Tab-separated table of C-alpha atoms in Angstrom:
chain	number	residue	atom	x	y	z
A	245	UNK	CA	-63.779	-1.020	-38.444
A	246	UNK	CA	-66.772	-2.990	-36.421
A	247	UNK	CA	-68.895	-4.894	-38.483
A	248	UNK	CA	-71.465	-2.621	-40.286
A	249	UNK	CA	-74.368	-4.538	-39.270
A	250	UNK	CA	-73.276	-5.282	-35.811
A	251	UNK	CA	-72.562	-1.385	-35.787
A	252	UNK	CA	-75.430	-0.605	-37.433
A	253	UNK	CA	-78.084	-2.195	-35.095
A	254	UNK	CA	-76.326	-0.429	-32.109
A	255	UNK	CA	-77.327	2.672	-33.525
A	256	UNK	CA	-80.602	1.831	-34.031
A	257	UNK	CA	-80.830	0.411	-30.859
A	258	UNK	CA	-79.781	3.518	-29.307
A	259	UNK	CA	-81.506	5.913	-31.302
A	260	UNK	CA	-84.803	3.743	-30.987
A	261	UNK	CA	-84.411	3.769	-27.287
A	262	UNK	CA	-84.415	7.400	-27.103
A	263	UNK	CA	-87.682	7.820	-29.048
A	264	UNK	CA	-85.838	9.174	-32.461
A	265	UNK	CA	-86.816	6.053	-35.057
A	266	UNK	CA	-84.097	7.781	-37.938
A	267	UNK	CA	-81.715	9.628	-35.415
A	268	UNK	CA	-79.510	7.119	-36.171
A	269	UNK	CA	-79.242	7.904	-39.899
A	270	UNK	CA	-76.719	10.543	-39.068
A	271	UNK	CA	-74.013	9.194	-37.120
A	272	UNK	CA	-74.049	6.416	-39.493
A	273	UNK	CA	-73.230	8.612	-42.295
A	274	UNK	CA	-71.050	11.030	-40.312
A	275	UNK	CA	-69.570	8.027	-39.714
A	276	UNK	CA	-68.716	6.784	-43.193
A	277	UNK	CA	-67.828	10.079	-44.275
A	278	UNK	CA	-65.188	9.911	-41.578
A	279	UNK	CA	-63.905	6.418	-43.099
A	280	UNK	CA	-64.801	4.788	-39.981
A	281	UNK	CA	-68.413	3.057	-41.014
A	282	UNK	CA	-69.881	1.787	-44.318
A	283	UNK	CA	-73.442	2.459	-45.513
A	284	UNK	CA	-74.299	-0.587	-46.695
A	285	UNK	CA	-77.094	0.508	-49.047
A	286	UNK	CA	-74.595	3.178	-50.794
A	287	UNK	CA	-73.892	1.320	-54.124
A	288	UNK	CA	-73.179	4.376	-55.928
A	289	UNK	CA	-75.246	3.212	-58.906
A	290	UNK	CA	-78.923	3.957	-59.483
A	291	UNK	CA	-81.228	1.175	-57.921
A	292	UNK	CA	-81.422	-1.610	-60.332
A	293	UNK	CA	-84.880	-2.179	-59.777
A	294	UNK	CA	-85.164	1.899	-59.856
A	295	UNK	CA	-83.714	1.621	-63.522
A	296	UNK	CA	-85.348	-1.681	-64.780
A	297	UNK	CA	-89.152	-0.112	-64.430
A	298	UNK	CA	-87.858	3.036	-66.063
A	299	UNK	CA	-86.680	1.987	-69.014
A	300	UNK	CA	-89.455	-0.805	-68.951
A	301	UNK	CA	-92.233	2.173	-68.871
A	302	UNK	CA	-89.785	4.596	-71.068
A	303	UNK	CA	-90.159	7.064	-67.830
A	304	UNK	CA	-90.141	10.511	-69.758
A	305	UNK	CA	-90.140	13.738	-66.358
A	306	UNK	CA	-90.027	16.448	-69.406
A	307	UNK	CA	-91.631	19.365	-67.575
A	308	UNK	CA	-92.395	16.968	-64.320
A	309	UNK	CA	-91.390	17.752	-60.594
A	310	UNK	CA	-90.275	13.789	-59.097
A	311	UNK	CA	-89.401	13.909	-55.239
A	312	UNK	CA	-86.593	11.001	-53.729
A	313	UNK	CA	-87.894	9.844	-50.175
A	314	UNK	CA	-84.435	9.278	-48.211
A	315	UNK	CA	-82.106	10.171	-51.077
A	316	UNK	CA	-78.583	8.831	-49.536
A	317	UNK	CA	-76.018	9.846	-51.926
A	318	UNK	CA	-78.095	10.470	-54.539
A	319	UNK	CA	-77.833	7.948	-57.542
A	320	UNK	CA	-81.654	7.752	-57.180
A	321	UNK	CA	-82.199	11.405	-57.557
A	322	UNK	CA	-79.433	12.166	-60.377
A	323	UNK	CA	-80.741	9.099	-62.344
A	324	UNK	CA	-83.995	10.773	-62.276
A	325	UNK	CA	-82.815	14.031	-63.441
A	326	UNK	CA	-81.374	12.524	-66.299
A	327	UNK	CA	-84.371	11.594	-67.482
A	328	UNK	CA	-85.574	14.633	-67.347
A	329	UNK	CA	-87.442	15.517	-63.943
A	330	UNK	CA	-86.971	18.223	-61.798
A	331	UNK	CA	-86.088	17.023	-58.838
A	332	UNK	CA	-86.266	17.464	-55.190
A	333	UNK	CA	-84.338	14.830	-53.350
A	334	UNK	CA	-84.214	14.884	-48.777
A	335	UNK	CA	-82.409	13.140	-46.328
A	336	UNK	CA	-82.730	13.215	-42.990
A	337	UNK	CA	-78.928	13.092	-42.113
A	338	UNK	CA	-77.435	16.438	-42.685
A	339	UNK	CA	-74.283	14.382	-43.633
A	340	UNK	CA	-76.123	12.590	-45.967
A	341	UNK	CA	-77.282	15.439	-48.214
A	342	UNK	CA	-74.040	17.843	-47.862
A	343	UNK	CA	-72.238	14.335	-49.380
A	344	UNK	CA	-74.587	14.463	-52.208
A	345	UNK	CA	-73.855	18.123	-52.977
A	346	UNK	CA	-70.062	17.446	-52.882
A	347	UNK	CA	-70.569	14.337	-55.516
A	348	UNK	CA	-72.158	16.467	-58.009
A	349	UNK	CA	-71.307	19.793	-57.565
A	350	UNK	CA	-72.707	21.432	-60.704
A	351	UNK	CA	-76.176	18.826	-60.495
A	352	UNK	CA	-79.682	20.563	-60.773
A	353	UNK	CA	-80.992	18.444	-58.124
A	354	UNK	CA	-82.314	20.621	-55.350
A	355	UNK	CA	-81.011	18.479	-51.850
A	356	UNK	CA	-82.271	19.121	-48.832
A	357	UNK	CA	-82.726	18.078	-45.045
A	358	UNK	CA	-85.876	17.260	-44.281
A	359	UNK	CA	-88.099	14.929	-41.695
A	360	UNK	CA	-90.727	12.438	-43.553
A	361	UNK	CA	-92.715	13.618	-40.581
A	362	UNK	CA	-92.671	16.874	-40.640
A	363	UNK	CA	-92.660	17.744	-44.355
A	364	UNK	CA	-92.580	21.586	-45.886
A	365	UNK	CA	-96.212	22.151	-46.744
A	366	UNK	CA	-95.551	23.534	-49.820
A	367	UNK	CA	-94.395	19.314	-50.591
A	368	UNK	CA	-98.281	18.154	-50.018
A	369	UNK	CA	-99.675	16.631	-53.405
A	370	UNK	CA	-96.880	18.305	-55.164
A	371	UNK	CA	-94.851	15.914	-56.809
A	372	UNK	CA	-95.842	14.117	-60.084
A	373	UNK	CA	-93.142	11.554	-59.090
A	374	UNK	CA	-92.265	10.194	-55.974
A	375	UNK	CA	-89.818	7.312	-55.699
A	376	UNK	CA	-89.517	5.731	-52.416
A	377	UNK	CA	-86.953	2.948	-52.135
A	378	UNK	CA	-85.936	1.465	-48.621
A	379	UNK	CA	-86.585	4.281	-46.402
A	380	UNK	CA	-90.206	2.807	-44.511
A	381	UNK	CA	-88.663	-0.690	-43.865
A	382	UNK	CA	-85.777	1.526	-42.062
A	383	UNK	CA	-88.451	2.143	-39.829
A	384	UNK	CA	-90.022	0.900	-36.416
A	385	UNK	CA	-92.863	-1.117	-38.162
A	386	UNK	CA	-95.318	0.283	-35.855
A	387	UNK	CA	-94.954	3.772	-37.350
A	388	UNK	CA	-95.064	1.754	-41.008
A	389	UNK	CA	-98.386	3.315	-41.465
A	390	UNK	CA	-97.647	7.253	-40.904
A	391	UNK	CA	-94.697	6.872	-43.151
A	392	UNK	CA	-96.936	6.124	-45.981
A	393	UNK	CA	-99.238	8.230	-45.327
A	394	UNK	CA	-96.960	11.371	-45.552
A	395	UNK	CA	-95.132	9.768	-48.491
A	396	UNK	CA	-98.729	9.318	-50.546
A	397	UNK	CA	-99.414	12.776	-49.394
A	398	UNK	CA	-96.889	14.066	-51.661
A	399	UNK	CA	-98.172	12.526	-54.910
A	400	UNK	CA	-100.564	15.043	-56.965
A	401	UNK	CA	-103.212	14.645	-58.681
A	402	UNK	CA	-102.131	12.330	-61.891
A	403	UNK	CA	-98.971	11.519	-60.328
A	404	UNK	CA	-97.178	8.452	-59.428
A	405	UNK	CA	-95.538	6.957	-57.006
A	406	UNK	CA	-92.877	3.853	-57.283
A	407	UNK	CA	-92.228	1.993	-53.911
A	408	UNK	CA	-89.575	-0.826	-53.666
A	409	UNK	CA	-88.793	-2.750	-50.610
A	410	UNK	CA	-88.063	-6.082	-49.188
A	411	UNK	CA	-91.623	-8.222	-49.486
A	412	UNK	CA	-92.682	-10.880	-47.246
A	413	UNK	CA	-95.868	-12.893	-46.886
A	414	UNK	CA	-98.068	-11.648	-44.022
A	415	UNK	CA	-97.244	-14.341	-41.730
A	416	UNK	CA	-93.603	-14.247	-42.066
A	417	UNK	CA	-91.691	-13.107	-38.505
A	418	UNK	CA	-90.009	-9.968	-39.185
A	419	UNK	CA	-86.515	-10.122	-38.271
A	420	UNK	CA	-84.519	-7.039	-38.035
A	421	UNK	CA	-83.690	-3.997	-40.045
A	422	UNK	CA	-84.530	-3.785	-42.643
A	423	UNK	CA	-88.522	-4.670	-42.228
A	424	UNK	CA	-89.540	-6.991	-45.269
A	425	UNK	CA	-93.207	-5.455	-45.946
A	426	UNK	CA	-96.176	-7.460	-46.671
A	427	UNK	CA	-98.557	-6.954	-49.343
A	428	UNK	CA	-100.532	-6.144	-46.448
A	429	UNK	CA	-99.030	-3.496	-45.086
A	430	UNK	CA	-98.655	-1.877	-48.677
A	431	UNK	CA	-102.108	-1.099	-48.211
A	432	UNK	CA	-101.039	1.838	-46.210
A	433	UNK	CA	-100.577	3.795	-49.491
A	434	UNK	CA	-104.113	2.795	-50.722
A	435	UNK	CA	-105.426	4.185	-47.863
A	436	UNK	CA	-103.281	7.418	-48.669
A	437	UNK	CA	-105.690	7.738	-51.930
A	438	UNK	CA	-103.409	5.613	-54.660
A	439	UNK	CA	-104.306	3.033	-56.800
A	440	UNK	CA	-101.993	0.070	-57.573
A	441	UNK	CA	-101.315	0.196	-61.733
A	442	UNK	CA	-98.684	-2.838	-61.322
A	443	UNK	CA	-97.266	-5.120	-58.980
A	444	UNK	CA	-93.831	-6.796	-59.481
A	445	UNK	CA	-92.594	-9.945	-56.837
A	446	UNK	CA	-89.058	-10.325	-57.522
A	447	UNK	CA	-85.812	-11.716	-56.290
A	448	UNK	CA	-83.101	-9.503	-55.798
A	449	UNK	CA	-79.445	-9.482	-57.380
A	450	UNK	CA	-78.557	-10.793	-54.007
A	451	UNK	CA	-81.065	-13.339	-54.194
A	452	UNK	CA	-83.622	-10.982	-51.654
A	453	UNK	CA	-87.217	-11.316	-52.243
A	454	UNK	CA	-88.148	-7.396	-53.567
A	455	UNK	CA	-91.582	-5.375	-54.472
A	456	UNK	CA	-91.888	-3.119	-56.606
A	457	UNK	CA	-95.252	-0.916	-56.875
A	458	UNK	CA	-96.391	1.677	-58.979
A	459	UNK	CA	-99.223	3.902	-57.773
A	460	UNK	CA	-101.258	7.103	-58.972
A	461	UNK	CA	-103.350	9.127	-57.403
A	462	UNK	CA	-106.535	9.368	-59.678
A	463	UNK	CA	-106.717	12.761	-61.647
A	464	UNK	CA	-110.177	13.601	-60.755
A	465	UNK	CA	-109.228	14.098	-56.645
């Protein structure tokens, strides 16, 4: 097996090249579901950080409709369900989200394919949860902007949204995949119409310097 990062940045590389920013989402995970590539991402646990806020806010979905930006192999999205939400969790890999259905076969979790750029309508200010974990930093930085925009387009009115990424200070040199995101840049989802309620700078189980941020969209849009 090449080295997943070495592997990895080929991909990107390639896909980048060709003008497809997450075409190379697939192949990885094709990959890895062939045993010849490793997502390195795929814990097969719920995010820590993901699971830390929840409990920290008692996170109650009774009655709620949450959405999972980039749902993987869905720990994210079944963790949420189990609290309660309904939940609608997309990947752009096809591989990605037919490897979630065969992990939980009997889960109420509705998985789908889908593009963060070209969203059902039906999705716009829909969701009164919307976790995004990872997938912007995945991303060319100069598109950074539009990928907010659509993912704060998704929050209703009253909802929230939980974003956690790498952090940086605004002067830092990015370097690589994934993007660390400055505070900055966060602004993005301002812009999209949230509010910040909290801000948490954190290090990582792996010793990573993290964000996590809780928007809402203000009831009275």
């Amino acid at each position: 097996m090449p080295d997943d990062y070495d592997d990895i940045s080929r991909l990107i590389r390639e896909s980048w090249s060709n003008d497809d920013p997450a075409g190379w989402f697939e192949p990885l995970y094709a990959g890895a579901a062939q045993g010849q590539a490793r997502v390195p991402w795929a814990r097969r646990i719920p995010n820590p950080a993901l699971v830390q806020w929840a409990e920290r806010v008692r996170l109650d979905g009774s009655g709620q409709r949450a959405a999972v930006i980039g749902c993987g192999l869905g720990d994210d999205a079944e963790y949420l369900a189990g609290r309660g939400f309904a939940v609608t969790a997309f990947d752009i890999a096809p591989t990605a989200v037919e490897w979630c259905r065969q992990r939980f076969p009997d889960s109420a979790v509705h998985y789908r394919v889908a593009d963060l750029f070209d969203l059902p309508p039906e999705w716009a200010r829909a969701f009164d949860f919307v976790l995004e974990i990872n997938t912007v930093q995945a991303l060319p930085y100069t598109i950074s902007d539009a990928a907010m925009a659509h993912i704060a387009g998704m929050v209703k009115p009253g909802g929230s949204l939980l974003v956690v990424c790498d952090g940086r200070e605004p002067q830092q040199t990015r370097r690589g995949i994934p993007w660390p995101i400055s505070i900055a840049e966060l602004a993005a989802f301002e812009r999209g119409g949230l509010q910040t309620v909290t801000f948490d700078d954190f290090l990582s189980d792996r010793g990573v310097r993290r964000f996590r941020v809780h928007y809402r969209r203000p009831r009275s849009e």
